Amino acid sequence: MSIEIEILTGDASWPAAKPLLDAVWPPETVAISPLAHIVFANADLRVLVEDSEGLACHVGIYRRDGTWNGRKVRIGGIGSLATRDDCRRHGYASVALNAAIQTLRDERATDFAMLFCEPHNAAFYQARGWRAFTGEVYAQQPDGRMRFEAMAPYVLDIKRAPREGTIDLCGLPW
């Protein structure tokens, strides 16, 4: 089986990614979930993994100037990791995640990577080197700055290794 990996700009690749994201997280399910009230950022870049049947996996890449304990940092965000049902457990998510991380590393400005996940996905990320961030995370929402507690934060060391303290995303979460 062969796959093709593309890294495209976020807005331009949205039409290709949307059907997969809607299949993994149907809008009617999202509308009644605890995340329904949260406004999320749009991806700056998207990793798209295609197989012979079409789009198999997606990962959003977000670039953000934020703060960690009051110091300016460049955060590389990872979000919206989604894999088509029939492609799960074939390594596509790992391939897409690795491509996203390598993209952030290649940019050389990224201090660390960060993602937010639900408890049932934590083991997947921990097995790939992600570590829990035990401090507080703040993000913007239409009503202003808020502590972001909707999902657990995880970090991946690049230049810095935050494990605790306060991270301000200085923008919408991803």
mmCIF file of N, CA, C and O in Angstrom, residues 42-122:
data_model
loop_
_atom_site.group_PDB
_atom_site.id
_atom_site.type_symbol
_atom_site.label_atom_id
_atom_site.label_comp_id
_atom_site.label_asym_id
_atom_site.label_seq_id
_atom_site.Cartn_x
_atom_site.Cartn_y
_atom_site.Cartn_z
ATOM 1 N N ASN A 42 -8.025 28.343 13.320
ATOM 2 C CA ASN A 42 -7.846 27.642 12.051
ATOM 3 C C ASN A 42 -6.377 27.271 11.916
ATOM 4 O O ASN A 42 -5.493 28.029 12.322
ATOM 5 N N ALA A 43 -6.105 26.128 11.318
ATOM 6 C CA ALA A 43 -4.725 25.671 11.134
ATOM 7 C C ALA A 43 -3.973 26.573 10.166
ATOM 8 O O ALA A 43 -4.531 27.032 9.168
ATOM 9 N N ASP A 44 -2.695 26.801 10.485
ATOM 10 C CA ASP A 44 -1.817 27.531 9.567
ATOM 11 C C ASP A 44 -1.399 26.634 8.403
ATOM 12 O O ASP A 44 -1.295 27.070 7.264
ATOM 13 N N LEU A 45 -1.124 25.381 8.732
ATOM 14 C CA LEU A 45 -0.744 24.364 7.751
ATOM 15 C C LEU A 45 -1.533 23.092 8.062
ATOM 16 O O LEU A 45 -2.006 22.908 9.185
ATOM 17 N N ARG A 46 -1.622 22.211 7.079
ATOM 18 C CA ARG A 46 -2.276 20.921 7.281
ATOM 19 C C ARG A 46 -1.416 19.824 6.669
ATOM 20 O O ARG A 46 -0.949 19.964 5.539
ATOM 21 N N VAL A 47 -1.230 18.750 7.429
ATOM 22 C CA VAL A 47 -0.599 17.547 6.901
ATOM 23 C C VAL A 47 -1.736 16.647 6.436
ATOM 24 O O VAL A 47 -2.628 16.317 7.219
ATOM 25 N N LEU A 48 -1.702 16.277 5.171
ATOM 26 C CA LEU A 48 -2.727 15.407 4.598
ATOM 27 C C LEU A 48 -2.053 14.123 4.128
ATOM 28 O O LEU A 48 -1.090 14.164 3.360
ATOM 29 N N VAL A 49 -2.543 13.007 4.619
ATOM 30 C CA VAL A 49 -2.039 11.701 4.211
ATOM 31 C C VAL A 49 -3.125 11.042 3.370
ATOM 32 O O VAL A 49 -4.246 10.853 3.837
ATOM 33 N N GLU A 50 -2.770 10.712 2.139
ATOM 34 C CA GLU A 50 -3.729 10.092 1.232
ATOM 35 C C GLU A 50 -3.295 8.683 0.893
ATOM 36 O O GLU A 50 -2.104 8.410 0.739
ATOM 37 N N ASP A 51 -4.283 7.799 0.780
ATOM 38 C CA ASP A 51 -4.033 6.457 0.278
ATOM 39 C C ASP A 51 -4.823 6.296 -1.019
ATOM 40 O O ASP A 51 -5.341 7.285 -1.557
ATOM 41 N N SER A 52 -4.926 5.091 -1.511
ATOM 42 C CA SER A 52 -5.607 4.878 -2.797
ATOM 43 C C SER A 52 -7.094 5.217 -2.753
ATOM 44 O O SER A 52 -7.714 5.434 -3.786
ATOM 45 N N GLU A 53 -7.669 5.300 -1.545
ATOM 46 C CA GLU A 53 -9.088 5.614 -1.397
ATOM 47 C C GLU A 53 -9.363 7.104 -1.169
ATOM 48 O O GLU A 53 -10.511 7.506 -1.073
ATOM 49 N N GLY A 54 -8.320 7.902 -0.995
ATOM 50 C CA GLY A 54 -8.502 9.331 -0.753
ATOM 51 C C GLY A 54 -7.831 9.767 0.544
ATOM 52 O O GLY A 54 -6.879 9.127 1.010
ATOM 53 N N LEU A 55 -8.339 10.834 1.133
ATOM 54 C CA LEU A 55 -7.733 11.375 2.350
ATOM 55 C C LEU A 55 -7.917 10.389 3.499
ATOM 56 O O LEU A 55 -9.032 10.032 3.858
ATOM 57 N N ALA A 56 -6.793 9.972 4.078
ATOM 58 C CA ALA A 56 -6.815 8.975 5.146
ATOM 59 C C ALA A 56 -6.584 9.588 6.518
ATOM 60 O O ALA A 56 -7.097 9.088 7.516
ATOM 61 N N CYS A 57 -5.807 10.670 6.564
ATOM 62 C CA CYS A 57 -5.446 11.240 7.866
ATOM 63 C C CYS A 57 -5.120 12.729 7.713
ATOM 64 O O CYS A 57 -4.641 13.165 6.658
ATOM 65 N N HIS A 58 -5.378 13.463 8.772
ATOM 66 C CA HIS A 58 -5.158 14.911 8.798
ATOM 67 C C HIS A 58 -4.565 15.322 10.133
ATOM 68 O O HIS A 58 -4.935 14.778 11.176
ATOM 69 N N VAL A 59 -3.643 16.275 10.097
ATOM 70 C CA VAL A 59 -3.138 16.948 11.301
ATOM 71 C C VAL A 59 -3.008 18.428 10.984
ATOM 72 O O VAL A 59 -2.446 18.799 9.948
ATOM 73 N N GLY A 60 -3.520 19.270 11.881
ATOM 74 C CA GLY A 60 -3.360 20.710 11.741
ATOM 75 C C GLY A 60 -2.108 21.174 12.456
ATOM 76 O O GLY A 60 -1.760 20.655 13.522
ATOM 77 N N ILE A 61 -1.422 22.137 11.860
ATOM 78 C CA ILE A 61 -0.232 22.755 12.454
ATOM 79 C C ILE A 61 -0.562 24.219 12.717
ATOM 80 O O ILE A 61 -1.068 24.926 11.834
ATOM 81 N N TYR A 62 -0.253 24.660 13.927
ATOM 82 C CA TYR A 62 -0.542 26.028 14.356
ATOM 83 C C TYR A 62 0.753 26.652 14.848
ATOM 84 O O TYR A 62 1.520 26.021 15.568
ATOM 85 N N ARG A 63 0.988 27.894 14.473
ATOM 86 C CA ARG A 63 2.172 28.613 14.946
ATOM 87 C C ARG A 63 1.691 29.769 15.812
ATOM 88 O O ARG A 63 0.830 30.536 15.385
ATOM 89 N N ARG A 64 2.282 29.887 16.994
ATOM 90 C CA ARG A 64 1.780 30.900 17.913
ATOM 91 C C ARG A 64 2.893 31.506 18.739
ATOM 92 O O ARG A 64 3.720 30.792 19.300
ATOM 93 N N ASP A 65 2.904 32.826 18.809
ATOM 94 C CA ASP A 65 3.760 33.536 19.759
ATOM 95 C C ASP A 65 2.960 33.653 21.043
ATOM 96 O O ASP A 65 1.917 34.307 21.077
ATOM 97 N N GLY A 66 3.419 32.977 22.078
ATOM 98 C CA GLY A 66 2.736 32.982 23.360
ATOM 99 C C GLY A 66 3.712 33.279 24.471
ATOM 100 O O GLY A 66 4.812 33.802 24.220
ATOM 101 N N THR A 67 3.338 32.937 25.695
ATOM 102 C CA THR A 67 4.254 33.113 26.822
ATOM 103 C C THR A 67 4.245 31.860 27.691
ATOM 104 O O THR A 67 3.252 31.135 27.765
ATOM 105 N N TRP A 68 5.379 31.620 28.307
ATOM 106 C CA TRP A 68 5.521 30.571 29.314
ATOM 107 C C TRP A 68 6.159 31.234 30.523
ATOM 108 O O TRP A 68 7.267 31.762 30.425
ATOM 109 N N ASN A 69 5.419 31.272 31.613
ATOM 110 C CA ASN A 69 5.863 31.959 32.830
ATOM 111 C C ASN A 69 6.291 33.396 32.542
ATOM 112 O O ASN A 69 7.286 33.896 33.065
ATOM 113 N N GLY A 70 5.537 34.050 31.666
ATOM 114 C CA GLY A 70 5.779 35.452 31.351
ATOM 115 C C GLY A 70 6.846 35.704 30.305
ATOM 116 O O GLY A 70 7.032 36.840 29.884
ATOM 117 N N ARG A 71 7.549 34.683 29.872
ATOM 118 C CA ARG A 71 8.597 34.841 28.848
ATOM 119 C C ARG A 71 8.029 34.512 27.478
ATOM 120 O O ARG A 71 7.272 33.550 27.318
ATOM 121 N N LYS A 72 8.393 35.294 26.486
ATOM 122 C CA LYS A 72 7.901 35.054 25.131
ATOM 123 C C LYS A 72 8.472 33.739 24.598
ATOM 124 O O LYS A 72 9.661 33.461 24.748
ATOM 125 N N VAL A 73 7.592 32.952 23.987
ATOM 126 C CA VAL A 73 7.985 31.686 23.364
ATOM 127 C C VAL A 73 7.232 31.514 22.057
ATOM 128 O O VAL A 73 6.178 32.119 21.842
ATOM 129 N N ARG A 74 7.789 30.692 21.196
ATOM 130 C CA ARG A 74 7.116 30.320 19.937
ATOM 131 C C ARG A 74 6.603 28.898 20.129
ATOM 132 O O ARG A 74 7.379 27.963 20.307
ATOM 133 N N ILE A 75 5.286 28.761 20.127
ATOM 134 C CA ILE A 75 4.644 27.472 20.350
ATOM 135 C C ILE A 75 4.223 26.891 19.006
ATOM 136 O O ILE A 75 3.603 27.570 18.197
ATOM 137 N N GLY A 76 4.556 25.645 18.788
ATOM 138 C CA GLY A 76 4.097 24.914 17.615
ATOM 139 C C GLY A 76 2.919 24.058 18.013
ATOM 140 O O GLY A 76 3.076 23.106 18.770
ATOM 141 N N GLY A 77 1.752 24.413 17.561
ATOM 142 C CA GLY A 77 0.557 23.674 17.937
ATOM 143 C C GLY A 77 0.258 22.524 17.000
ATOM 144 O O GLY A 77 0.491 22.615 15.791
ATOM 145 N N ILE A 78 -0.233 21.453 17.586
ATOM 146 C CA ILE A 78 -0.688 20.286 16.834
ATOM 147 C C ILE A 78 -2.146 20.074 17.207
ATOM 148 O O ILE A 78 -2.492 20.045 18.389
ATOM 149 N N GLY A 79 -3.002 19.940 16.216
ATOM 150 C CA GLY A 79 -4.417 19.766 16.520
ATOM 151 C C GLY A 79 -5.172 19.062 15.411
ATOM 152 O O GLY A 79 -4.669 18.888 14.301
ATOM 153 N N SER A 80 -6.382 18.665 15.747
ATOM 154 C CA SER A 80 -7.299 18.036 14.790
ATOM 155 C C SER A 80 -6.697 16.824 14.097
ATOM 156 O O SER A 80 -6.855 16.639 12.892
ATOM 157 N N LEU A 81 -6.008 15.992 14.870
ATOM 158 C CA LEU A 81 -5.515 14.739 14.315
ATOM 159 C C LEU A 81 -6.714 13.823 14.099
ATOM 160 O O LEU A 81 -7.439 13.488 15.038
ATOM 161 N N ALA A 82 -6.959 13.477 12.854
ATOM 162 C CA ALA A 82 -8.125 12.667 12.501
ATOM 163 C C ALA A 82 -7.733 11.632 11.459
ATOM 164 O O ALA A 82 -7.030 11.948 10.499
ATOM 165 N N THR A 83 -8.202 10.401 11.667
ATOM 166 C CA THR A 83 -7.921 9.313 10.738
ATOM 167 C C THR A 83 -9.232 8.649 10.332
ATOM 168 O O THR A 83 -10.090 8.379 11.179
ATOM 169 N N ARG A 84 -9.356 8.384 9.049
ATOM 170 C CA ARG A 84 -10.534 7.688 8.529
ATOM 171 C C ARG A 84 -10.678 6.336 9.231
ATOM 172 O O ARG A 84 -9.679 5.663 9.496
ATOM 173 N N ASP A 85 -11.885 5.942 9.538
ATOM 174 C CA ASP A 85 -12.135 4.709 10.294
ATOM 175 C C ASP A 85 -11.396 3.494 9.735
ATOM 176 O O ASP A 85 -10.774 2.741 10.481
ATOM 177 N N ASP A 86 -11.442 3.287 8.433
ATOM 178 C CA ASP A 86 -10.835 2.097 7.843
ATOM 179 C C ASP A 86 -9.309 2.177 7.770
ATOM 180 O O ASP A 86 -8.656 1.210 7.385
ATOM 181 N N CYS A 87 -8.740 3.310 8.172
ATOM 182 C CA CYS A 87 -7.286 3.493 8.131
ATOM 183 C C CYS A 87 -6.641 3.482 9.517
ATOM 184 O O CYS A 87 -5.426 3.625 9.632
ATOM 185 N N ARG A 88 -7.440 3.323 10.530
ATOM 186 C CA ARG A 88 -6.895 3.331 11.886
ATOM 187 C C ARG A 88 -6.058 2.090 12.134
ATOM 188 O O ARG A 88 -6.310 1.028 11.584
ATOM 189 N N ARG A 89 -5.036 2.284 12.955
ATOM 190 C CA ARG A 89 -4.097 1.216 13.338
ATOM 191 C C ARG A 89 -3.231 0.749 12.171
ATOM 192 O O ARG A 89 -2.770 -0.381 12.125
ATOM 193 N N HIS A 90 -3.018 1.660 11.204
ATOM 194 C CA HIS A 90 -2.119 1.392 10.078
ATOM 195 C C HIS A 90 -0.895 2.307 10.116
ATOM 196 O O HIS A 90 -0.104 2.299 9.177
ATOM 197 N N GLY A 91 -0.781 3.124 11.156
ATOM 198 C CA GLY A 91 0.373 4.008 11.288
ATOM 199 C C GLY A 91 0.225 5.368 10.634
ATOM 200 O O GLY A 91 1.145 6.180 10.682
ATOM 201 N N TYR A 92 -0.930 5.649 10.035
ATOM 202 C CA TYR A 92 -1.109 6.927 9.355
ATOM 203 C C TYR A 92 -1.027 8.105 10.319
ATOM 204 O O TYR A 92 -0.446 9.146 9.992
ATOM 205 N N ALA A 93 -1.618 7.970 11.489
ATOM 206 C CA ALA A 93 -1.584 9.067 12.464
ATOM 207 C C ALA A 93 -0.147 9.345 12.902
ATOM 208 O O ALA A 93 0.250 10.506 13.030
ATOM 209 N N SER A 94 0.634 8.316 13.105
ATOM 210 C CA SER A 94 2.046 8.507 13.479
ATOM 211 C C SER A 94 2.818 9.189 12.364
ATOM 212 O O SER A 94 3.628 10.087 12.615
ATOM 213 N N VAL A 95 2.579 8.773 11.125
ATOM 214 C CA VAL A 95 3.247 9.386 9.973
ATOM 215 C C VAL A 95 2.890 10.869 9.888
ATOM 216 O O VAL A 95 3.763 11.730 9.718
ATOM 217 N N ALA A 96 1.604 11.176 10.017
ATOM 218 C CA ALA A 96 1.158 12.569 9.923
ATOM 219 C C ALA A 96 1.707 13.398 11.077
ATOM 220 O O ALA A 96 2.169 14.529 10.877
ATOM 221 N N LEU A 97 1.668 12.855 12.280
ATOM 222 C CA LEU A 97 2.191 13.558 13.452
ATOM 223 C C LEU A 97 3.685 13.820 13.299
ATOM 224 O O LEU A 97 4.169 14.928 13.571
ATOM 225 N N ASN A 98 4.434 12.821 12.851
ATOM 226 C CA ASN A 98 5.873 12.998 12.647
ATOM 227 C C ASN A 98 6.163 14.071 11.598
ATOM 228 O O ASN A 98 7.095 14.860 11.757
ATOM 229 N N ALA A 99 5.373 14.102 10.535
ATOM 230 C CA ALA A 99 5.567 15.131 9.502
ATOM 231 C C ALA A 99 5.295 16.520 10.068
ATOM 232 O O ALA A 99 6.014 17.483 9.769
ATOM 233 N N ALA A 100 4.267 16.635 10.899
ATOM 234 C CA ALA A 100 3.940 17.925 11.508
ATOM 235 C C ALA A 100 5.059 18.376 12.448
ATOM 236 O O ALA A 100 5.476 19.540 12.415
ATOM 237 N N ILE A 101 5.548 17.472 13.272
ATOM 238 C CA ILE A 101 6.626 17.814 14.210
ATOM 239 C C ILE A 101 7.889 18.194 13.452
ATOM 240 O O ILE A 101 8.566 19.173 13.799
ATOM 241 N N GLN A 102 8.211 17.447 12.403
ATOM 242 C CA GLN A 102 9.407 17.775 11.626
ATOM 243 C C GLN A 102 9.270 19.150 10.973
ATOM 244 O O GLN A 102 10.239 19.909 10.902
ATOM 245 N N THR A 103 8.077 19.478 10.524
ATOM 246 C CA THR A 103 7.846 20.809 9.950
ATOM 247 C C THR A 103 8.135 21.892 10.987
ATOM 248 O O THR A 103 8.800 22.888 10.688
ATOM 249 N N LEU A 104 7.659 21.696 12.216
ATOM 250 C CA LEU A 104 7.911 22.678 13.282
ATOM 251 C C LEU A 104 9.392 22.755 13.626
ATOM 252 O O LEU A 104 9.939 23.839 13.843
ATOM 253 N N ARG A 105 10.069 21.622 13.675
ATOM 254 C CA ARG A 105 11.516 21.611 13.967
ATOM 255 C C ARG A 105 12.302 22.321 12.862
ATOM 256 O O ARG A 105 13.238 23.062 13.127
ATOM 257 N N ASP A 106 11.910 22.085 11.608
ATOM 258 C CA ASP A 106 12.610 22.686 10.471
ATOM 259 C C ASP A 106 12.488 24.200 10.451
ATOM 260 O O ASP A 106 13.360 24.880 9.906
ATOM 261 N N GLU A 107 11.441 24.726 11.034
ATOM 262 C CA GLU A 107 11.261 26.177 11.060
ATOM 263 C C GLU A 107 12.254 26.857 11.991
ATOM 264 O O GLU A 107 12.461 28.057 11.909
ATOM 265 N N ARG A 108 12.861 26.131 12.891
ATOM 266 C CA ARG A 108 13.914 26.576 13.804
ATOM 267 C C ARG A 108 13.495 27.657 14.800
ATOM 268 O O ARG A 108 14.254 28.012 15.667
ATOM 269 N N ALA A 109 12.322 28.192 14.686
ATOM 270 C CA ALA A 109 11.876 29.224 15.625
ATOM 271 C C ALA A 109 11.053 28.627 16.768
ATOM 272 O O ALA A 109 10.828 29.288 17.774
ATOM 273 N N THR A 110 10.601 27.390 16.602
ATOM 274 C CA THR A 110 9.695 26.780 17.568
ATOM 275 C C THR A 110 10.435 26.391 18.841
ATOM 276 O O THR A 110 11.431 25.679 18.801
ATOM 277 N N ASP A 111 9.919 26.850 19.990
ATOM 278 C CA ASP A 111 10.515 26.497 21.277
ATOM 279 C C ASP A 111 10.035 25.139 21.770
ATOM 280 O O ASP A 111 10.803 24.358 22.323
ATOM 281 N N PHE A 112 8.756 24.857 21.602
ATOM 282 C CA PHE A 112 8.190 23.563 21.972
ATOM 283 C C PHE A 112 6.879 23.381 21.233
ATOM 284 O O PHE A 112 6.292 24.341 20.739
ATOM 285 N N ALA A 113 6.450 22.126 21.144
ATOM 286 C CA ALA A 113 5.166 21.823 20.518
ATOM 287 C C ALA A 113 4.143 21.560 21.617
ATOM 288 O O ALA A 113 4.492 21.130 22.720
ATOM 289 N N MET A 114 2.886 21.827 21.307
ATOM 290 C CA MET A 114 1.827 21.648 22.292
ATOM 291 C C MET A 114 0.573 21.147 21.596
ATOM 292 O O MET A 114 0.271 21.547 20.474
ATOM 293 N N LEU A 115 -0.118 20.254 22.281
ATOM 294 C CA LEU A 115 -1.412 19.782 21.801
ATOM 295 C C LEU A 115 -2.331 19.600 22.989
ATOM 296 O O LEU A 115 -1.894 19.624 24.146
ATOM 297 N N PHE A 116 -3.587 19.422 22.687
ATOM 298 C CA PHE A 116 -4.610 19.184 23.711
ATOM 299 C C PHE A 116 -5.335 17.910 23.313
ATOM 300 O O PHE A 116 -5.693 17.740 22.152
ATOM 301 N N CYS A 117 -5.529 17.020 24.286
ATOM 302 C CA CYS A 117 -6.198 15.770 23.926
ATOM 303 C C CYS A 117 -7.134 15.291 25.017
ATOM 304 O O CYS A 117 -7.016 15.671 26.183
ATOM 305 N N GLU A 118 -8.042 14.456 24.593
ATOM 306 C CA GLU A 118 -8.979 13.813 25.506
ATOM 307 C C GLU A 118 -8.281 12.612 26.151
ATOM 308 O O GLU A 118 -7.334 12.056 25.565
ATOM 309 N N PRO A 119 -8.728 12.202 27.330
ATOM 310 C CA PRO A 119 -8.039 11.135 28.065
ATOM 311 C C PRO A 119 -7.818 9.849 27.271
ATOM 312 O O PRO A 119 -6.774 9.216 27.396
ATOM 313 N N HIS A 120 -8.775 9.473 26.426
ATOM 314 C CA HIS A 120 -8.625 8.205 25.684
ATOM 315 C C HIS A 120 -7.516 8.247 24.637
ATOM 316 O O HIS A 120 -7.105 7.207 24.131
ATOM 317 N N ASN A 121 -6.991 9.438 24.313
ATOM 318 C CA ASN A 121 -5.899 9.554 23.343
ATOM 319 C C ASN A 121 -4.535 9.779 23.992
ATOM 320 O O ASN A 121 -3.518 9.794 23.300
ATOM 321 N N ALA A 122 -4.488 9.958 25.299
ATOM 322 C CA ALA A 122 -3.241 10.308 25.987
ATOM 323 C C ALA A 122 -2.133 9.269 25.763
ATOM 324 O O ALA A 122 -0.985 9.640 25.506
#
